[in-house]
Amino acid sequence: MSANGKEALLRLNHLDVRYPIFGGVMLRKVAEVHAVDDVSFDLIEGETIGVVGESGCGKSTLGRAILNILWTTAPDVEINGEVLFKRDGQWHDLISKNRRSLRPYRNDLQMIFQDPYSSLNPRMTVGQIIEEPMTIHLNMTLAERQEKVGWLLDKVGLSAEQSHRYPHEFSGGQRQRIGFARALATNPKLIIADEPVSALDVSIQAQVINLLEDLQDEFGLTYMFIAHDLSVVEHIADRIVVMYLGNVVEIGSSEDVYHNPMHPYCKALISAVPLPDPSRKGKVERIILQGDVPTPINKPPGCSFRPRCPIAKAECAEAQPPMVEQTPGHFVACPHFDEMKKAT
Ligand SMILES: Nc1ncnc2c1ncn2[C@@H]1O[C@H](COP(=O)(O)OP(=O)(O)O)[C@@H](O)[C@H]1O
Ligand SMILES: [Mg+2]
């Protein structure tokens, strides 16, 4: 898959993540949460790919699996498949690397977390927080690092004088800016932003998204932008990946997914978005989804959306439908999506 002739920077190949659940006196594995289920797609250099889906569908797990940091919070996690990162014209599988051999890649891939209140160490000054990744990963002198801290603070709309202050002295939006400065400190190529504006007031979300866009232009960054809300990613994303219960069910350009959703789940998601765009008024009928997202514990075979799908058939219980390219670059994991046309 290539967009605008640009090349892939990251390739997910049948990525699969399961959290085992232990129980009983012997603490045997009694069940598992299948959080990411056979996910494959490419990230193109310089693009912003939006990853969207309801809470619990595996977005954060996907982001953290790419960085190979899941073991820090879930030591027994089972990961299969490949996360291929292209460097110097060669593909390197990040999943197969241990902590030590991953180090050289840590500069290139950074993450921005959802919660600006818990993701910054309260005992460190802002300067120390931003400087830390440079100390660990880059060969720079103290003076060089400190100069860069000031420069980065300026880039994210804060000032060098603020480097001696502590996180609690800043607002949520400012803390998120500090998180961006820290992520940028190692000159990354790819930034995974996990719901970076969800915890912020609506009034400052747009400012923060604009800042992310400016930083992308200036530094030539590739973004994976995770959100539970389609309206947040529509403006920033070039392409959108829609997840449901660990599976990718649709991928396409922002335009395609937003204006011509194909998968029954995506149609329902889009129909739930308020309509600021008058051209869509009257064309979109609201589809109300029945029931909640089921749990991914011991997921049964077949299409994961089947229990809530208005057009489900008996055969949908057999296997998860493969992603099929319906129009150039627009993939959908539902062989029956045509039947939903009447609904919109
Ligand atoms: N450390 C963990 N141990 C067990 N289950 C987990 C763990 N982290 C997440 N999960 C489960 O994995 C599923 C996906 O979670 P997550 O990736 O956080 O989804 P999202 O970010 O889309 O809300 C959920 O069912 C969640 O409860
Ligand atoms: Mg999450």
Short mmCIF file of C-alpha atoms and ligand atoms in Angstrom, two decimals:
data_model
loop_
_atom_site.label_atom_id
_atom_site.label_comp_id
_atom_site.label_asym_id
_atom_site.label_seq_id
_atom_site.Cartn_x
_atom_site.Cartn_y
_atom_site.Cartn_z
CA MET A 1 0.00 0.00 0.00
CA SER A 2 1.49 3.34 -0.95
CA ALA A 3 -0.02 6.82 -0.73
CA ASN A 4 1.18 9.65 -3.01
CA GLY A 5 4.11 7.51 -4.11
CA LYS A 6 5.55 7.69 -0.58
CA GLU A 7 6.96 4.64 1.06
CA ALA A 8 5.91 2.71 4.10
CA LEU A 9 7.77 3.52 7.33
CA LEU A 10 6.07 0.93 9.53
CA ARG A 11 4.40 -2.33 8.54
CA LEU A 12 2.16 -4.32 10.87
CA ASN A 13 2.08 -7.94 9.80
CA HIS A 14 -0.54 -10.17 11.47
CA LEU A 15 0.04 -8.42 14.78
CA ASP A 16 -1.79 -10.26 17.54
CA VAL A 17 -1.83 -9.49 21.27
CA ARG A 18 -3.40 -11.56 24.05
CA TYR A 19 -3.44 -10.86 27.78
CA PRO A 20 -3.68 -14.12 29.69
CA ILE A 21 -5.99 -14.22 32.71
CA PHE A 22 -4.87 -16.45 35.56
CA GLY A 23 -7.12 -18.04 38.17
CA GLY A 24 -7.64 -20.90 40.58
CA VAL A 25 -5.29 -21.90 43.38
CA MET A 26 -2.58 -22.91 40.92
CA LEU A 27 -2.93 -19.60 39.06
CA ARG A 28 -3.26 -21.36 35.73
CA LYS A 29 -4.24 -19.53 32.61
CA VAL A 30 -8.06 -19.68 32.64
CA ALA A 31 -8.90 -17.28 29.85
CA GLU A 32 -7.39 -14.61 27.68
CA VAL A 33 -8.23 -11.15 26.44
CA HIS A 34 -7.63 -11.06 22.72
CA ALA A 35 -6.93 -7.32 22.58
CA VAL A 36 -5.39 -7.08 19.09
CA ASP A 37 -6.52 -9.73 16.62
CA ASP A 38 -4.45 -10.33 13.48
CA VAL A 39 -3.92 -6.70 12.49
CA SER A 40 -2.03 -5.81 9.29
CA PHE A 41 -1.56 -2.38 7.75
CA ASP A 42 1.18 0.04 6.72
CA LEU A 43 2.02 3.53 7.92
CA ILE A 44 3.25 5.69 5.09
CA GLU A 45 6.10 8.09 5.75
CA GLY A 46 4.82 11.57 6.56
CA GLU A 47 1.16 10.64 6.90
CA THR A 48 -1.18 10.83 9.84
CA ILE A 49 -3.11 7.65 10.30
CA GLY A 50 -6.09 7.86 12.65
CA VAL A 51 -6.94 4.74 14.67
CA VAL A 52 -10.54 4.89 15.83
CA GLY A 53 -12.86 2.67 17.85
CA GLU A 54 -14.85 2.47 21.04
CA SER A 55 -13.14 2.16 24.39
CA GLY A 56 -11.69 -1.33 24.96
CA CYS A 57 -11.29 -2.19 21.27
CA GLY A 58 -7.49 -2.46 21.56
CA LYS A 59 -6.18 0.92 20.38
CA SER A 60 -3.79 1.55 23.27
CA THR A 61 -2.64 -2.06 23.18
CA LEU A 62 -1.87 -1.65 19.48
CA GLY A 63 0.12 1.55 20.06
CA ARG A 64 2.06 0.06 22.94
CA ALA A 65 2.71 -3.19 21.05
CA ILE A 66 4.29 -1.18 18.23
CA LEU A 67 6.71 0.40 20.70
CA ASN A 68 7.23 -3.02 22.32
CA ILE A 69 6.50 -1.62 25.79
CA LEU A 70 3.56 -3.86 26.74
CA TRP A 71 5.77 -6.02 28.95
CA THR A 72 6.26 -3.06 31.31
CA THR A 73 2.60 -3.25 32.40
CA ALA A 74 1.71 -6.83 31.39
CA PRO A 75 4.74 -9.12 31.81
CA ASP A 76 2.83 -12.22 30.60
CA VAL A 77 1.43 -10.66 27.46
CA GLU A 78 1.55 -12.87 24.35
CA ILE A 79 2.51 -11.08 21.17
CA ASN A 80 2.66 -12.64 17.72
CA GLY A 81 3.24 -11.27 14.24
CA GLU A 82 5.64 -8.55 13.18
CA VAL A 83 6.07 -4.82 13.62
CA LEU A 84 8.46 -3.90 10.84
CA PHE A 85 10.16 -0.53 10.99
CA LYS A 86 12.13 0.74 8.02
CA ARG A 87 15.52 2.21 8.75
CA ASP A 88 18.32 2.79 6.23
CA GLY A 89 16.28 0.99 3.56
CA GLN A 90 15.94 -2.19 5.65
CA TRP A 91 13.04 -3.63 7.61
CA HIS A 92 13.64 -4.35 11.30
CA ASP A 93 11.14 -6.35 13.36
CA LEU A 94 10.66 -4.51 16.66
CA ILE A 95 8.66 -7.33 18.26
CA SER A 96 11.48 -9.84 18.03
CA LYS A 97 13.95 -7.51 19.75
CA ASN A 98 14.77 -7.55 23.43
CA ARG A 99 15.05 -4.46 25.58
CA ARG A 100 18.70 -3.94 24.81
CA SER A 101 18.53 -4.39 21.05
CA LEU A 102 15.51 -2.09 20.90
CA ARG A 103 17.46 0.82 22.32
CA PRO A 104 18.74 2.13 18.99
CA TYR A 105 15.11 2.39 17.80
CA ARG A 106 13.78 4.24 20.85
CA ASN A 107 14.82 7.59 19.37
CA ASP A 108 12.82 6.97 16.23
CA LEU A 109 9.52 5.99 17.83
CA GLN A 110 7.93 8.01 20.59
CA MET A 111 4.55 8.03 22.29
CA ILE A 112 2.35 10.78 23.63
CA PHE A 113 -0.06 9.62 26.32
CA GLN A 114 -3.66 10.45 26.98
CA ASP A 115 -3.45 11.71 30.51
CA PRO A 116 -1.31 14.84 30.88
CA TYR A 117 -1.70 14.59 34.67
CA SER A 118 -0.22 11.15 35.26
CA SER A 119 2.24 10.91 32.36
CA LEU A 120 4.72 13.50 33.66
CA ASN A 121 6.81 12.72 36.73
CA PRO A 122 5.63 15.22 39.39
CA ARG A 123 9.01 15.24 41.15
CA MET A 124 10.98 16.34 38.11
CA THR A 125 11.18 19.85 36.70
CA VAL A 126 9.92 20.37 33.20
CA GLY A 127 13.51 20.81 32.05
CA GLN A 128 14.52 17.47 33.56
CA ILE A 129 11.50 15.74 32.04
CA ILE A 130 12.34 16.95 28.54
CA GLU A 131 16.05 16.38 28.96
CA GLU A 132 15.76 12.79 30.22
CA PRO A 133 15.32 11.03 26.85
CA MET A 134 18.31 12.97 25.46
CA THR A 135 20.44 11.83 28.39
CA ILE A 136 19.42 8.21 27.84
CA HIS A 137 19.49 8.01 24.08
CA LEU A 138 21.64 10.77 22.64
CA ASN A 139 25.27 11.60 22.92
CA MET A 140 24.97 15.28 23.89
CA THR A 141 26.74 17.50 26.39
CA LEU A 142 24.83 19.04 29.30
CA ALA A 143 24.98 22.48 27.67
CA GLU A 144 23.66 21.10 24.38
CA ARG A 145 20.81 19.32 26.14
CA GLN A 146 19.83 22.39 28.09
CA GLU A 147 19.87 24.54 25.01
CA LYS A 148 17.68 22.02 23.26
CA VAL A 149 15.20 21.99 26.17
CA GLY A 150 14.71 25.74 25.73
CA TRP A 151 14.38 25.38 21.98
CA LEU A 152 11.81 22.58 22.32
CA LEU A 153 9.77 24.53 24.88
CA ASP A 154 9.66 27.39 22.43
CA LYS A 155 8.56 25.04 19.61
CA VAL A 156 5.57 23.85 21.63
CA GLY A 157 4.48 27.35 22.58
CA LEU A 158 6.03 27.54 26.06
CA SER A 159 9.20 29.36 27.08
CA ALA A 160 12.69 28.37 28.20
CA GLU A 161 12.19 30.21 31.53
CA GLN A 162 9.50 27.67 32.42
CA SER A 163 11.98 24.79 32.46
CA HIS A 164 12.59 25.13 36.23
CA ARG A 165 8.94 24.74 37.12
CA TYR A 166 7.12 21.55 38.04
CA PRO A 167 4.26 19.85 36.14
CA HIS A 168 1.62 20.80 38.74
CA GLU A 169 2.21 24.46 37.93
CA PHE A 170 0.81 23.94 34.43
CA SER A 171 -2.67 23.45 32.97
CA GLY A 172 -3.69 20.23 31.17
CA GLY A 173 -3.09 21.75 27.74
CA GLN A 174 0.34 23.04 28.79
CA ARG A 175 1.26 19.66 30.24
CA GLN A 176 0.34 18.00 26.96
CA ARG A 177 2.71 20.50 25.26
CA ILE A 178 5.44 19.44 27.68
CA GLY A 179 4.72 15.82 26.68
CA PHE A 180 5.14 16.78 23.02
CA ALA A 181 8.46 18.52 23.75
CA ARG A 182 9.67 15.38 25.53
CA ALA A 183 8.55 13.17 22.64
CA LEU A 184 10.36 15.43 20.15
CA ALA A 185 13.60 15.51 22.15
CA THR A 186 15.13 12.51 20.39
CA ASN A 187 14.25 13.64 16.83
CA PRO A 188 11.72 10.83 16.28
CA LYS A 189 10.36 9.75 12.89
CA LEU A 190 7.11 8.30 14.19
CA ILE A 191 4.95 9.53 17.05
CA ILE A 192 2.07 7.48 18.40
CA ALA A 193 -0.36 9.87 20.06
CA ASP A 194 -2.80 7.93 22.24
CA GLU A 195 -5.93 10.08 22.61
CA PRO A 196 -3.75 13.16 23.19
CA VAL A 197 -6.66 15.57 23.51
CA SER A 198 -9.35 13.40 25.14
CA ALA A 199 -8.53 14.64 28.65
CA LEU A 200 -8.45 18.32 27.61
CA ASP A 201 -11.21 20.92 27.55
CA VAL A 202 -12.93 21.07 24.20
CA SER A 203 -11.92 24.74 23.96
CA ILE A 204 -8.21 23.88 23.85
CA GLN A 205 -8.38 20.62 21.88
CA ALA A 206 -8.19 22.44 18.56
CA GLN A 207 -5.13 24.45 19.65
CA VAL A 208 -3.32 21.29 20.64
CA ILE A 209 -4.24 19.52 17.40
CA ASN A 210 -3.06 22.54 15.40
CA LEU A 211 0.23 22.43 17.27
CA LEU A 212 0.62 18.74 16.41
CA GLU A 213 0.03 19.57 12.75
CA ASP A 214 2.58 22.40 12.80
CA LEU A 215 5.17 20.15 14.42
CA GLN A 216 4.49 17.48 11.81
CA ASP A 217 5.13 19.94 8.97
CA GLU A 218 8.26 21.31 10.58
CA PHE A 219 9.84 17.99 11.52
CA GLY A 220 8.46 15.71 8.79
CA LEU A 221 6.84 13.42 11.37
CA THR A 222 4.65 10.40 10.77
CA TYR A 223 1.75 10.15 13.22
CA MET A 224 -0.46 7.41 14.47
CA PHE A 225 -3.27 9.34 16.10
CA ILE A 226 -5.50 7.24 18.33
CA ALA A 227 -9.01 8.47 19.18
CA HIS A 228 -12.32 7.02 20.28
CA ASP A 229 -14.14 9.74 18.46
CA LEU A 230 -14.17 9.99 14.69
CA SER A 231 -14.80 13.72 14.67
CA VAL A 232 -11.39 14.32 16.30
CA VAL A 233 -9.40 12.46 13.66
CA GLU A 234 -11.36 13.52 10.61
CA HIS A 235 -9.43 16.78 10.32
CA ILE A 236 -5.96 15.61 11.21
CA ALA A 237 -5.85 12.14 9.62
CA ASP A 238 -4.96 11.37 6.01
CA ARG A 239 -6.22 7.83 6.44
CA ILE A 240 -8.41 6.20 9.06
CA VAL A 241 -8.23 2.69 10.50
CA VAL A 242 -11.40 1.59 12.30
CA MET A 243 -11.07 -1.08 14.97
CA TYR A 244 -13.74 -3.22 16.58
CA LEU A 245 -12.94 -5.64 19.40
CA GLY A 246 -9.31 -6.06 18.37
CA ASN A 247 -9.96 -6.35 14.64
CA VAL A 248 -9.43 -3.76 11.94
CA VAL A 249 -12.75 -3.62 10.08
CA GLU A 250 -12.16 -0.74 7.66
CA ILE A 251 -9.25 1.31 6.31
CA GLY A 252 -9.45 4.16 3.86
CA SER A 253 -8.71 7.81 3.25
CA SER A 254 -10.36 10.11 5.76
CA GLU A 255 -12.65 11.24 2.99
CA ASP A 256 -13.70 7.67 2.11
CA VAL A 257 -14.28 6.48 5.64
CA TYR A 258 -16.12 9.60 6.70
CA HIS A 259 -18.25 10.13 3.62
CA ASN A 260 -18.58 6.61 2.30
CA PRO A 261 -18.28 4.20 5.22
CA MET A 262 -18.83 0.59 4.17
CA HIS A 263 -18.61 -1.68 7.20
CA PRO A 264 -21.90 -1.86 9.15
CA TYR A 265 -20.01 -0.79 12.30
CA CYS A 266 -18.47 2.23 10.56
CA LYS A 267 -21.82 3.23 9.12
CA ALA A 268 -23.25 3.20 12.63
CA LEU A 269 -20.28 5.15 14.02
CA ILE A 270 -20.51 7.81 11.34
CA SER A 271 -24.26 8.11 11.65
CA ALA A 272 -23.74 8.86 15.35
CA VAL A 273 -21.43 11.82 14.65
CA PRO A 274 -23.22 15.19 14.86
CA LEU A 275 -23.51 16.82 11.46
CA PRO A 276 -21.68 20.13 11.13
CA ASP A 277 -21.53 19.48 7.38
CA PRO A 278 -24.89 20.47 5.85
CA SER A 279 -24.19 18.45 2.68
CA ARG A 280 -24.59 15.27 4.73
CA LYS A 281 -27.92 16.32 6.24
CA GLY A 282 -30.83 14.19 5.09
CA LYS A 283 -28.47 11.64 3.52
CA VAL A 284 -27.52 9.93 6.72
CA GLU A 285 -30.04 7.98 8.67
CA ARG A 286 -29.14 7.30 12.27
CA ILE A 287 -28.24 3.69 12.93
CA ILE A 288 -28.56 2.86 16.58
CA LEU A 289 -26.28 0.04 17.70
CA GLN A 290 -27.92 -2.54 19.92
CA GLY A 291 -26.09 -3.55 23.08
CA ASP A 292 -22.62 -2.75 24.36
CA VAL A 293 -19.26 -3.76 22.98
CA PRO A 294 -18.85 -7.38 24.14
CA THR A 295 -15.71 -8.26 26.06
CA PRO A 296 -12.74 -9.62 24.16
CA ILE A 297 -12.35 -12.38 26.78
CA ASN A 298 -12.31 -15.74 25.04
CA LYS A 299 -13.57 -14.18 21.83
CA PRO A 300 -15.62 -16.64 19.78
CA PRO A 301 -14.68 -17.25 16.12
CA GLY A 302 -16.37 -15.35 13.34
CA CYS A 303 -16.95 -11.67 12.74
CA SER A 304 -16.55 -9.82 16.02
CA PHE A 305 -19.31 -7.35 15.13
CA ARG A 306 -21.83 -10.11 14.40
CA PRO A 307 -23.80 -9.92 17.71
CA ARG A 308 -24.63 -6.24 17.08
CA CYS A 309 -24.79 -6.28 13.29
CA PRO A 310 -28.12 -5.50 11.61
CA ILE A 311 -27.24 -7.64 8.56
CA ALA A 312 -25.53 -10.59 10.28
CA LYS A 313 -25.94 -14.03 8.69
CA ALA A 314 -25.30 -17.55 9.98
CA GLU A 315 -22.08 -17.74 7.95
CA CYS A 316 -20.70 -14.67 9.77
CA ALA A 317 -20.11 -16.93 12.79
CA GLU A 318 -17.59 -19.04 10.88
CA ALA A 319 -14.56 -16.83 10.47
CA GLN A 320 -13.45 -13.21 10.77
CA PRO A 321 -13.96 -11.86 7.23
CA PRO A 322 -10.72 -10.78 5.51
CA MET A 323 -10.05 -7.17 4.55
CA VAL A 324 -10.93 -6.73 0.86
CA GLU A 325 -10.04 -3.65 -1.21
CA GLN A 326 -13.36 -2.36 -2.60
CA THR A 327 -12.13 0.86 -4.22
CA PRO A 328 -8.46 1.89 -4.46
CA GLY A 329 -7.09 2.16 -0.94
CA HIS A 330 -10.48 1.51 0.71
CA PHE A 331 -10.54 -1.86 2.50
CA VAL A 332 -13.46 -3.41 4.35
CA ALA A 333 -13.81 -6.62 6.35
CA CYS A 334 -17.42 -7.41 5.46
CA PRO A 335 -18.51 -9.34 2.36
CA HIS A 336 -22.13 -8.22 2.85
CA PHE A 337 -21.58 -4.49 3.26
CA ASP A 338 -23.61 -3.78 0.09
CA GLU A 339 -26.78 -4.69 1.92
CA MET A 340 -26.24 -1.74 4.24
CA LYS A 341 -26.50 0.69 1.33
CA LYS A 342 -30.25 0.83 1.68
CA ALA A 343 -29.84 2.00 5.25
CA THR A 344 -28.20 5.33 4.30
N1 LIG B 1 -2.69 -5.20 31.22
C1 LIG B 1 -3.83 -5.77 30.83
N2 LIG B 1 -4.23 -6.98 31.28
C2 LIG B 1 -5.39 -7.56 30.88
N3 LIG B 1 -6.25 -6.99 29.99
C3 LIG B 1 -5.93 -5.77 29.52
C4 LIG B 1 -4.71 -5.09 29.89
N4 LIG B 1 -4.68 -3.89 29.24
C5 LIG B 1 -5.80 -3.84 28.50
N5 LIG B 1 -6.55 -4.95 28.66
C6 LIG B 1 -7.82 -5.27 27.97
O1 LIG B 1 -7.56 -5.31 26.58
C7 LIG B 1 -8.65 -4.76 25.86
C8 LIG B 1 -8.15 -3.61 25.00
O2 LIG B 1 -7.76 -2.53 25.86
P1 LIG B 1 -7.09 -1.19 25.31
O3 LIG B 1 -6.00 -1.53 24.38
O4 LIG B 1 -6.79 -0.34 26.48
O5 LIG B 1 -8.31 -0.56 24.46
P2 LIG B 1 -8.61 0.97 24.06
O6 LIG B 1 -7.34 1.72 24.13
O7 LIG B 1 -9.17 0.88 22.67
O8 LIG B 1 -9.63 1.46 25.03
C9 LIG B 1 -9.69 -4.36 26.90
O9 LIG B 1 -10.63 -5.41 27.01
C10 LIG B 1 -8.87 -4.22 28.16
O10 LIG B 1 -9.66 -4.46 29.30
MG MG B 2 -6.86 3.45 25.16
#
